[in-house]
XYZ file of C-alpha atoms in Angstrom:
592
model
C 37.081 158.786 -81.564
C 36.286 159.152 -77.802
C 33.097 156.809 -78.292
C 35.388 153.972 -79.477
C 37.713 154.212 -76.526
C 34.987 154.131 -74.138
C 33.588 150.963 -75.910
C 36.977 149.321 -75.724
C 37.139 149.871 -72.011
C 33.598 148.664 -71.068
C 34.499 145.480 -73.140
C 37.971 144.695 -71.585
C 35.922 145.191 -67.920
C 33.475 142.645 -68.958
C 36.012 140.386 -69.804
C 37.790 140.684 -66.539
C 34.851 140.138 -64.213
C 33.910 137.131 -66.181
C 36.960 135.356 -65.532
C 36.928 136.294 -61.881
C 33.448 134.930 -61.503
C 34.955 131.160 -63.195
C 37.715 131.428 -60.944
C 35.382 131.738 -57.831
C 33.253 128.967 -58.979
C 36.097 126.602 -59.334
C 37.287 127.185 -56.179
C 34.006 126.620 -54.723
C 33.941 123.220 -56.306
C 37.010 121.899 -54.568
C 36.635 119.512 -51.357
C 38.919 119.842 -48.846
C 40.014 117.375 -45.894
C 40.324 118.362 -42.241
C 41.144 116.457 -38.861
C 38.752 116.287 -36.353
C 40.505 115.859 -32.799
C 38.212 114.357 -30.140
C 39.765 115.425 -26.634
C 37.504 113.068 -24.336
C 33.845 111.621 -24.438
C 31.370 113.017 -22.005
C 30.744 110.878 -19.058
C 27.650 111.288 -17.037
C 28.287 111.443 -13.125
C 25.704 111.390 -10.370
C 26.830 114.779 -9.024
C 25.509 116.368 -12.275
C 22.023 115.347 -11.459
C 19.659 117.015 -9.311
C 19.618 115.718 -5.991
C 16.377 115.759 -3.664
C 17.070 116.606 -0.254
C 17.206 113.739 2.334
C 15.696 115.463 5.359
C 12.645 118.008 3.172
C 11.235 120.403 5.198
C 7.903 119.578 6.235
C 5.347 122.042 7.253
C 2.807 121.002 9.940
C -0.896 122.003 9.925
C -2.858 122.453 13.513
C -4.436 119.382 12.937
C -1.155 117.308 12.277
C 0.965 119.044 14.748
C 2.330 116.889 17.852
C 1.149 117.533 21.062
C 3.747 118.283 23.910
C 3.654 115.762 26.819
C 4.132 116.592 30.540
C 5.171 113.611 32.901
C 6.688 113.124 36.100
C 8.389 110.181 37.812
C 7.504 109.099 41.406
C 10.568 107.408 42.897
C 9.620 104.849 45.749
C 12.249 103.156 47.706
C 12.560 99.178 47.629
C 14.077 96.727 49.847
C 16.710 94.716 47.933
C 19.515 92.249 48.997
C 21.050 92.269 45.618
C 24.667 93.391 45.630
C 26.287 94.004 42.141
C 29.586 91.911 41.720
C 32.306 92.692 39.053
C 32.574 89.788 36.582
C 35.958 88.389 34.994
C 36.129 86.491 31.737
C 36.516 82.811 32.100
C 38.758 81.119 29.792
C 38.532 77.596 28.390
C 41.426 75.341 29.277
C 42.444 73.637 25.897
C 45.481 72.345 27.526
C 48.930 72.134 25.952
C 49.210 71.422 22.403
C 50.663 68.380 21.762
C 53.478 68.363 19.053
C 53.336 66.090 16.327
C 55.994 64.484 14.881
C 56.617 62.483 11.135
C 58.528 59.590 12.437
C 58.634 57.317 15.447
C 60.676 54.252 17.090
C 59.239 52.078 19.769
C 60.853 49.136 21.281
C 60.163 47.234 24.258
C 60.537 43.887 26.075
C 58.201 41.401 27.890
C 58.319 39.134 30.835
C 58.079 35.901 28.745
C 61.165 36.744 26.712
C 59.041 38.845 24.316
C 61.127 41.600 22.448
C 59.023 43.957 20.345
C 60.159 46.887 17.864
C 57.464 49.045 15.798
C 58.809 51.929 13.460
C 57.439 54.400 11.052
C 59.535 56.484 8.696
C 58.288 59.167 6.134
C 60.340 61.539 3.883
C 58.805 64.041 1.762
C 60.374 64.550 -1.515
C 58.602 67.810 -1.998
C 54.827 69.129 -1.120
C 53.193 66.962 -3.561
C 55.050 63.320 -2.688
C 56.141 61.359 0.090
C 57.478 57.942 0.883
C 57.568 55.908 4.030
C 58.036 52.614 5.767
C 56.498 51.117 8.477
C 57.683 48.086 10.429
C 56.792 45.710 13.241
C 58.202 42.792 15.016
C 57.011 40.600 18.020
C 58.421 37.758 19.162
C 57.476 35.736 22.169
C 59.424 32.608 23.171
C 57.329 29.538 24.408
C 54.762 31.906 26.453
C 52.096 29.088 26.973
C 52.717 26.829 30.300
C 51.802 23.259 30.417
C 52.453 22.723 26.854
C 54.327 19.470 25.754
C 54.982 21.405 22.352
C 56.644 24.826 21.640
C 54.184 27.601 21.601
C 56.678 30.142 20.635
C 55.244 32.513 17.594
C 56.457 35.658 15.953
C 54.800 38.191 13.850
C 56.536 40.541 11.374
C 55.054 43.032 9.108
C 56.504 45.550 6.611
C 54.761 48.175 4.542
C 56.391 50.237 2.043
C 54.483 52.781 0.103
C 54.419 56.060 -2.092
C 52.253 58.691 -2.491
C 52.103 61.523 -5.300
C 49.567 64.263 -5.603
C 48.737 65.335 -9.622
C 46.516 67.884 -10.490
C 43.373 66.036 -10.755
C 43.955 63.023 -8.545
C 46.202 61.258 -6.028
C 47.759 58.128 -6.307
C 49.483 55.704 -3.781
C 51.450 52.430 -4.576
C 52.981 50.121 -1.813
C 54.249 46.704 -1.057
C 52.942 44.943 1.969
C 55.295 41.978 3.527
C 54.121 39.724 6.433
C 55.956 36.759 7.929
C 54.291 35.088 10.635
C 55.413 31.917 12.858
C 53.264 29.509 14.861
C 53.058 26.174 16.278
C 50.102 23.457 16.676
C 51.021 22.978 20.478
C 47.323 22.209 21.385
C 47.586 18.136 21.745
C 44.118 16.605 22.463
C 44.062 15.761 26.567
C 42.400 12.406 26.054
C 45.310 10.793 24.122
C 48.581 10.122 26.094
C 51.407 10.811 23.708
C 54.913 9.056 24.557
C 58.072 11.458 24.670
C 59.164 9.826 21.395
C 56.210 10.516 19.768
C 56.213 14.359 21.045
C 59.909 14.627 20.066
C 58.941 13.601 16.589
C 56.128 16.067 16.021
C 57.505 18.939 13.796
C 54.892 21.487 14.967
C 55.969 24.833 13.380
C 53.997 26.678 10.782
C 55.165 29.582 8.809
C 53.130 31.823 6.512
C 54.329 34.127 4.242
C 52.337 37.306 2.402
C 53.390 39.675 -0.378
C 51.055 41.947 -1.533
C 51.425 44.524 -4.148
C 48.771 47.568 -4.133
C 47.706 50.950 -5.444
C 44.811 52.963 -5.230
C 43.617 56.549 -6.945
C 41.432 59.252 -5.528
C 40.232 61.369 -8.345
C 38.984 65.196 -8.089
C 35.868 66.333 -9.784
C 35.475 63.223 -11.854
C 33.080 60.551 -12.685
C 35.276 58.059 -11.165
C 35.682 58.607 -7.420
C 38.251 56.082 -6.316
C 40.000 53.323 -7.895
C 42.076 50.555 -6.135
C 43.733 47.045 -7.080
C 45.887 44.548 -5.600
C 47.798 41.404 -6.551
C 49.021 39.088 -3.539
C 50.499 35.817 -2.949
C 49.944 33.778 -0.054
C 52.197 30.863 1.235
C 53.047 28.334 3.914
C 55.741 25.779 5.021
C 53.559 22.988 3.334
C 53.702 23.975 -0.065
C 50.203 25.749 -0.121
C 49.813 28.425 -1.951
C 47.083 31.261 -3.095
C 46.736 33.835 -5.895
C 44.328 36.822 -5.178
C 43.773 39.722 -7.882
C 41.293 42.442 -6.958
C 40.516 45.230 -8.284
C 37.444 47.998 -7.507
C 36.236 51.078 -9.183
C 33.842 53.678 -7.447
C 32.021 55.834 -9.721
C 29.717 59.166 -9.242
C 27.268 60.143 -11.793
C 25.793 63.704 -11.497
C 21.746 63.590 -12.051
C 21.693 67.347 -12.257
C 20.897 67.403 -16.126
C 17.574 65.733 -15.452
C 16.563 67.978 -12.340
C 18.521 70.101 -10.619
C 17.276 68.901 -7.125
C 18.975 65.133 -7.774
C 21.758 64.123 -5.779
C 24.650 61.932 -7.680
C 23.848 58.392 -8.497
C 26.557 55.922 -7.074
C 28.048 52.955 -8.410
C 30.648 50.633 -6.828
C 32.250 47.691 -9.319
C 34.414 45.092 -8.522
C 36.607 42.142 -10.062
C 38.038 39.489 -8.174
C 40.169 36.180 -8.894
C 40.882 33.699 -6.248
C 43.109 30.817 -7.027
C 44.979 28.166 -4.763
C 45.743 24.917 -3.748
C 47.018 22.840 -1.127
C 49.406 19.739 -1.548
C 46.852 17.002 0.077
C 43.843 16.572 1.709
C 43.632 15.717 5.369
C 42.267 12.255 4.791
C 44.096 11.713 1.500
C 47.221 12.505 -0.570
C 44.966 14.091 -3.195
C 45.738 17.936 -3.935
C 43.331 20.444 -3.279
C 42.478 23.199 -5.968
C 39.846 26.018 -5.887
C 39.681 29.023 -8.351
C 36.899 31.459 -8.445
C 36.029 34.649 -10.633
C 33.702 37.065 -9.434
C 32.279 40.242 -10.887
C 30.435 42.653 -8.896
C 28.107 45.669 -8.833
C 26.568 47.818 -6.555
C 24.451 50.975 -7.341
C 22.654 53.078 -4.697
C 21.037 56.292 -4.602
C 20.853 58.803 -1.458
C 18.031 61.154 -0.921
C 16.134 62.994 1.571
C 12.512 63.514 2.151
C 12.199 66.198 4.868
C 13.592 64.580 7.770
C 13.357 61.138 6.430
C 16.941 59.559 5.064
C 16.468 56.922 2.362
C 19.110 54.720 0.465
C 18.061 52.606 -2.375
C 19.951 50.430 -4.070
C 20.877 46.691 -5.002
C 23.795 44.355 -5.278
C 24.311 41.847 -8.145
C 27.310 39.205 -8.620
C 28.369 36.852 -11.027
C 30.241 33.971 -9.584
C 31.984 31.531 -11.610
C 33.553 28.398 -9.760
C 36.377 27.291 -12.163
C 37.477 24.148 -10.453
C 33.576 23.109 -10.534
C 32.537 24.656 -13.689
C 29.740 26.137 -11.581
C 28.315 29.367 -12.486
C 26.017 32.015 -10.243
C 24.207 34.935 -10.611
C 23.024 36.515 -7.513
C 21.212 39.629 -6.639
C 20.522 41.208 -2.897
C 18.963 44.287 -1.583
C 20.895 47.422 -0.386
C 18.097 49.462 1.487
C 18.315 51.586 4.711
C 15.691 54.114 5.599
C 16.227 56.388 9.181
C 14.334 58.909 10.715
C 15.101 61.258 13.745
C 12.095 60.624 16.007
C 13.887 63.200 18.424
C 16.368 65.338 16.366
C 19.920 65.112 17.256
C 19.027 62.483 19.947
C 17.320 59.444 19.001
C 17.608 58.172 15.194
C 15.693 55.039 14.186
C 16.699 52.965 11.094
C 15.811 49.957 9.617
C 17.317 48.186 6.148
C 18.041 45.219 4.444
C 21.085 44.082 2.762
C 23.325 40.691 1.640
C 26.460 39.958 -0.592
C 28.854 37.213 -1.687
C 31.978 37.299 0.502
C 35.212 35.400 -0.963
C 36.775 33.200 1.980
C 40.684 32.818 1.664
C 43.275 30.627 3.288
C 44.728 34.258 4.424
C 41.667 35.178 6.130
C 41.159 31.649 7.689
C 45.118 31.930 9.106
C 44.427 35.334 10.229
C 41.442 34.527 12.313
C 42.735 31.258 13.505
C 46.461 30.373 12.787
C 46.256 26.841 14.034
C 44.204 25.571 10.838
C 45.517 22.789 8.965
C 47.085 23.186 5.229
C 44.038 21.010 4.061
C 41.156 23.291 3.816
C 37.912 23.297 1.750
C 37.858 26.783 0.394
C 34.256 28.278 -0.924
C 32.358 31.087 -0.952
C 29.571 32.230 1.574
C 26.553 33.543 0.382
C 24.342 36.158 2.687
C 21.112 35.797 1.176
C 19.659 38.705 3.074
C 20.340 40.676 6.507
C 17.518 42.431 7.713
C 18.354 45.101 10.537
C 16.827 47.762 12.317
C 17.835 49.750 15.370
C 18.136 53.107 17.038
C 21.147 55.221 17.774
C 21.827 58.902 18.806
C 22.948 61.155 21.922
C 21.302 61.661 25.146
C 23.658 64.790 25.492
C 26.950 66.029 23.976
C 28.701 63.308 26.173
C 26.821 60.325 26.012
C 26.001 58.375 22.602
C 24.244 54.924 22.216
C 23.813 52.783 19.367
C 21.368 49.696 19.488
C 20.785 47.037 16.514
C 19.038 44.144 15.959
C 18.953 41.650 12.718
C 18.156 38.534 11.115
C 20.086 36.819 8.278
C 20.003 33.703 6.423
C 23.662 32.593 5.206
C 24.416 29.792 2.885
C 27.822 28.129 3.692
C 28.836 29.860 6.894
C 32.255 28.697 8.082
C 33.159 27.284 11.401
C 36.385 26.105 13.084
C 36.355 22.326 14.709
C 39.188 20.121 15.467
C 40.439 17.581 13.119
C 41.059 13.999 14.485
C 44.607 12.567 15.658
C 45.989 9.944 13.077
C 48.099 8.732 16.001
C 47.348 7.017 19.064
C 50.221 8.555 20.956
C 52.538 5.656 20.589
C 53.566 6.228 16.891
C 54.435 9.060 14.670
C 53.494 7.457 11.566
C 50.016 6.964 10.038
C 48.572 3.819 8.488
C 50.213 4.230 5.383
C 53.427 4.008 6.990
C 54.275 7.785 5.999
C 55.603 10.087 8.890
C 52.776 12.208 10.087
C 52.780 15.948 9.524
C 53.194 18.444 12.692
C 49.260 19.030 12.381
C 48.273 15.532 11.989
C 47.979 14.701 15.768
C 44.813 16.332 16.784
C 46.081 19.562 17.133
C 44.865 21.590 14.053
C 41.499 22.852 12.815
C 39.795 22.276 9.635
C 36.698 24.681 8.410
C 33.240 23.447 7.741
C 30.351 24.876 5.993
C 26.890 24.993 7.250
C 23.710 26.799 6.220
C 22.804 29.343 9.266
C 19.754 31.684 10.099
C 21.435 34.015 12.613
C 19.578 36.211 14.898
C 21.716 39.020 16.487
C 21.541 41.823 18.870
C 24.144 44.249 19.347
C 24.448 47.498 21.532
C 27.012 49.950 22.462
C 27.232 53.119 24.890
C 30.206 55.778 25.330
C 30.316 58.491 27.683
C 32.575 61.540 27.389
C 31.348 63.845 30.000
C 34.302 63.822 32.349
C 37.557 65.981 31.190
C 40.039 63.605 29.619
C 38.248 60.504 30.341
C 36.165 58.369 28.028
C 34.336 55.134 28.729
C 32.246 52.855 27.271
C 30.640 49.488 26.507
C 29.455 46.953 24.008
C 27.264 43.447 24.084
C 26.594 41.219 21.182
C 24.396 38.103 21.593
C 23.816 35.777 18.736
C 21.596 33.115 18.238
C 22.532 30.161 15.651
C 19.934 27.997 13.873
C 22.003 25.229 12.023
C 20.948 23.147 9.210
C 23.478 20.207 9.523
C 25.640 20.819 12.402
C 25.124 20.533 16.220
C 26.287 23.603 17.444
C 28.299 26.534 16.094
C 31.832 25.157 17.190
C 34.031 27.690 18.854
C 31.609 30.649 18.357
C 30.253 32.198 21.533
C 26.572 33.040 21.956
C 27.436 36.398 23.993
C 30.568 38.645 23.961
C 31.286 42.142 25.489
C 34.004 44.721 26.128
C 34.268 47.345 28.758
C 36.613 50.069 27.624
C 38.161 53.400 28.651
C 41.197 55.577 28.328
C 42.310 58.810 30.393
C 44.774 61.429 29.346
C 46.135 64.243 31.549
C 49.133 66.440 31.149
C 51.850 64.174 30.426
C 50.213 60.752 31.913
C 47.920 58.474 29.653
C 46.443 55.023 30.705
C 43.787 52.932 28.857
C 42.034 49.717 30.094
C 39.888 46.755 28.188
C 38.018 44.101 29.606
C 36.856 41.635 27.193
C 34.197 38.762 28.151
C 33.662 35.677 25.811
C 30.473 33.205 26.672
C 30.664 29.623 26.611
C 31.366 27.788 23.452
C 31.117 24.074 21.920
C 33.941 22.209 20.696
C 34.536 18.372 19.487
C 36.846 15.882 21.237
C 37.268 12.359 19.162
C 36.873 9.109 20.876
C 39.655 7.439 18.775
C 41.865 7.977 15.824
C 38.885 8.041 13.404
C 36.574 11.412 12.634
C 33.544 9.499 14.581
C 32.325 9.293 17.119
C 32.975 12.309 19.138
C 31.989 13.793 22.063
C 30.723 17.518 22.781
C 33.073 19.566 25.056
C 32.271 22.974 26.610
C 34.806 25.789 26.444
C 34.230 27.699 29.309
C 33.493 31.455 29.213
C 36.436 34.160 30.252
C 37.380 37.342 31.244
C 40.339 39.105 30.083
C 41.552 42.309 31.551
C 43.992 44.543 29.837
C 45.939 47.750 31.058
C 48.119 50.130 29.046
C 49.726 53.513 30.121
C 52.597 55.633 29.878
C 54.386 58.929 30.819
C 55.842 61.665 28.360
C 59.117 62.935 29.561
C 59.295 65.517 26.351
C 56.887 65.746 23.191
C 59.280 63.360 21.382
C 60.513 61.178 24.156
C 58.177 58.694 26.190
C 57.785 55.256 28.021
C 55.322 52.788 27.959
C 53.794 49.870 29.777
C 51.389 47.083 28.556
C 49.922 44.636 30.746
C 47.807 41.886 29.586
C 45.486 39.158 31.007
C 45.844 40.750 34.428
C 43.963 37.949 36.308
C 46.588 35.326 35.107
C 43.307 33.225 33.526
C 43.828 29.866 31.911
C 41.331 29.620 29.293
C 41.084 28.232 25.945
C 40.349 30.507 23.046
C 40.111 27.366 21.018
C 39.720 23.833 21.659
C 43.083 22.446 23.432
C 44.652 25.803 22.922
C 45.258 27.636 25.918
C 46.671 31.355 26.352
C 49.549 32.745 27.866
C 49.018 34.154 31.143
C 50.139 37.519 32.837
C 51.865 39.549 30.202
C 54.033 42.783 30.852
C 55.717 44.547 28.239
C 57.473 47.782 28.601
C 59.682 50.160 26.397
C 60.416 53.554 25.243
C 59.106 55.488 22.056
C 61.264 58.027 20.379
C 59.628 60.636 18.262
C 61.296 62.832 15.317
C 60.749 64.977 12.282
C 63.598 63.771 10.138
C 66.945 61.677 10.163
C 68.204 63.346 7.082
């Protein structure tokens, strides 16, 4: 019995042990998940590394040990008269800094009933835009002595503009207005005009100019600048002229080809000029002219050591619309310069040329006594070869000398029109009353192929404090194809100039010299025959000066033709004698 009891106990214990093993095995097969928290990553530091000592201990051997030097100084007295003197810093006198103002108004009056006013007013809308107006008026009542006709004139100029700064460019637009009046007072001296004829002459001429313009300057762009204008010019005799002009300058970088290449520059232009005159001088036929001109001017500048080189060319396509004639013209645009003495002497040579648009506006600006019966055409400068030297002898003295030779086709010259009146009548052969410019008192424009040799020199000196003086001289030699002389053009002309400013005073002076010129005098009331007359050389001295009572208020005085010389600027047209004009100038920041 006991035996069976023990077998039962052993069997029970074996079963319990087997279950306990299976339970442990099941627990061991379960995968547990845990969260690992990373507090920080390891960042090594220089201080963690082992450093070598900056001053290691070096033990010298007997052979490398430095020997100790023993020396003595033997002082010997030397006779000397040098006495040290304490120095002081020397200051550079920059003078009082002049305050600048945004606006000003000047007004004055001259000795020959000559009122004068000039003003400039600007207003900034914000830091990126501004608008302004400039205006000038000068009037002189019959200033030329001993003339049978009135010599009164006035000039009025008004310029309105607005400028705006954008992110990538700056643009400006404006309107320029001009109104000028002159009189054809230069009657020929070899014709005796009666009082009745003189009273019948209406010698006044009035010019009007209206110009709408705009321009854009780009930042960091292939287009550098772009500008354009539309203008209209007219006079009192129904003459009119339209001028539409546009120009764009490009800047092409060549770094993509080679990193050492400079930019290639390209200038382009388009111009249309059209105008008409009511009649010609010798007939009642209307004169018309119109030109369309396209221009391109690529050039490249680079240096080879000290040698500066400009290589380029000009090309124009010109269309004479009235005559149905087209021209394609090419010109060089080359210049080479080299400093033979760096910063002191720089020699240069080059060649250029170009096509120039002559306009009625330009002719009347140069000579306001032209008749409204002109023949307007273009001038072709086939080439202009030049060379010279320029530089500085010191920081105070600079110079520039240049010589050139040019071949010019259709260069303009001013010469007198013949008189249609014998002095006793004011009507022409056709019975019509003569215009105010048909009494031998106006100029026409003639063209001639010309070869011109020119020499020009200029020097300036600024070595004396607050004083600047200089001079220039020009000599021209004309070789004409058809004309006898370069009418009303001097062979030599020059100028001496200087300015001085100290504290509240300032002064300036100009001396002009113009050499002898040639003119024509008609023997009768026909264009031929005529006699060549000499126009004497002359010197004209002018002074100007003023005094600043305050930064914003000053007075001025201008003296012209101080020697009171009675010379002729153009044939039969004398000039004003001694002139004095004084006035005041007020500067200010803003009126509103």
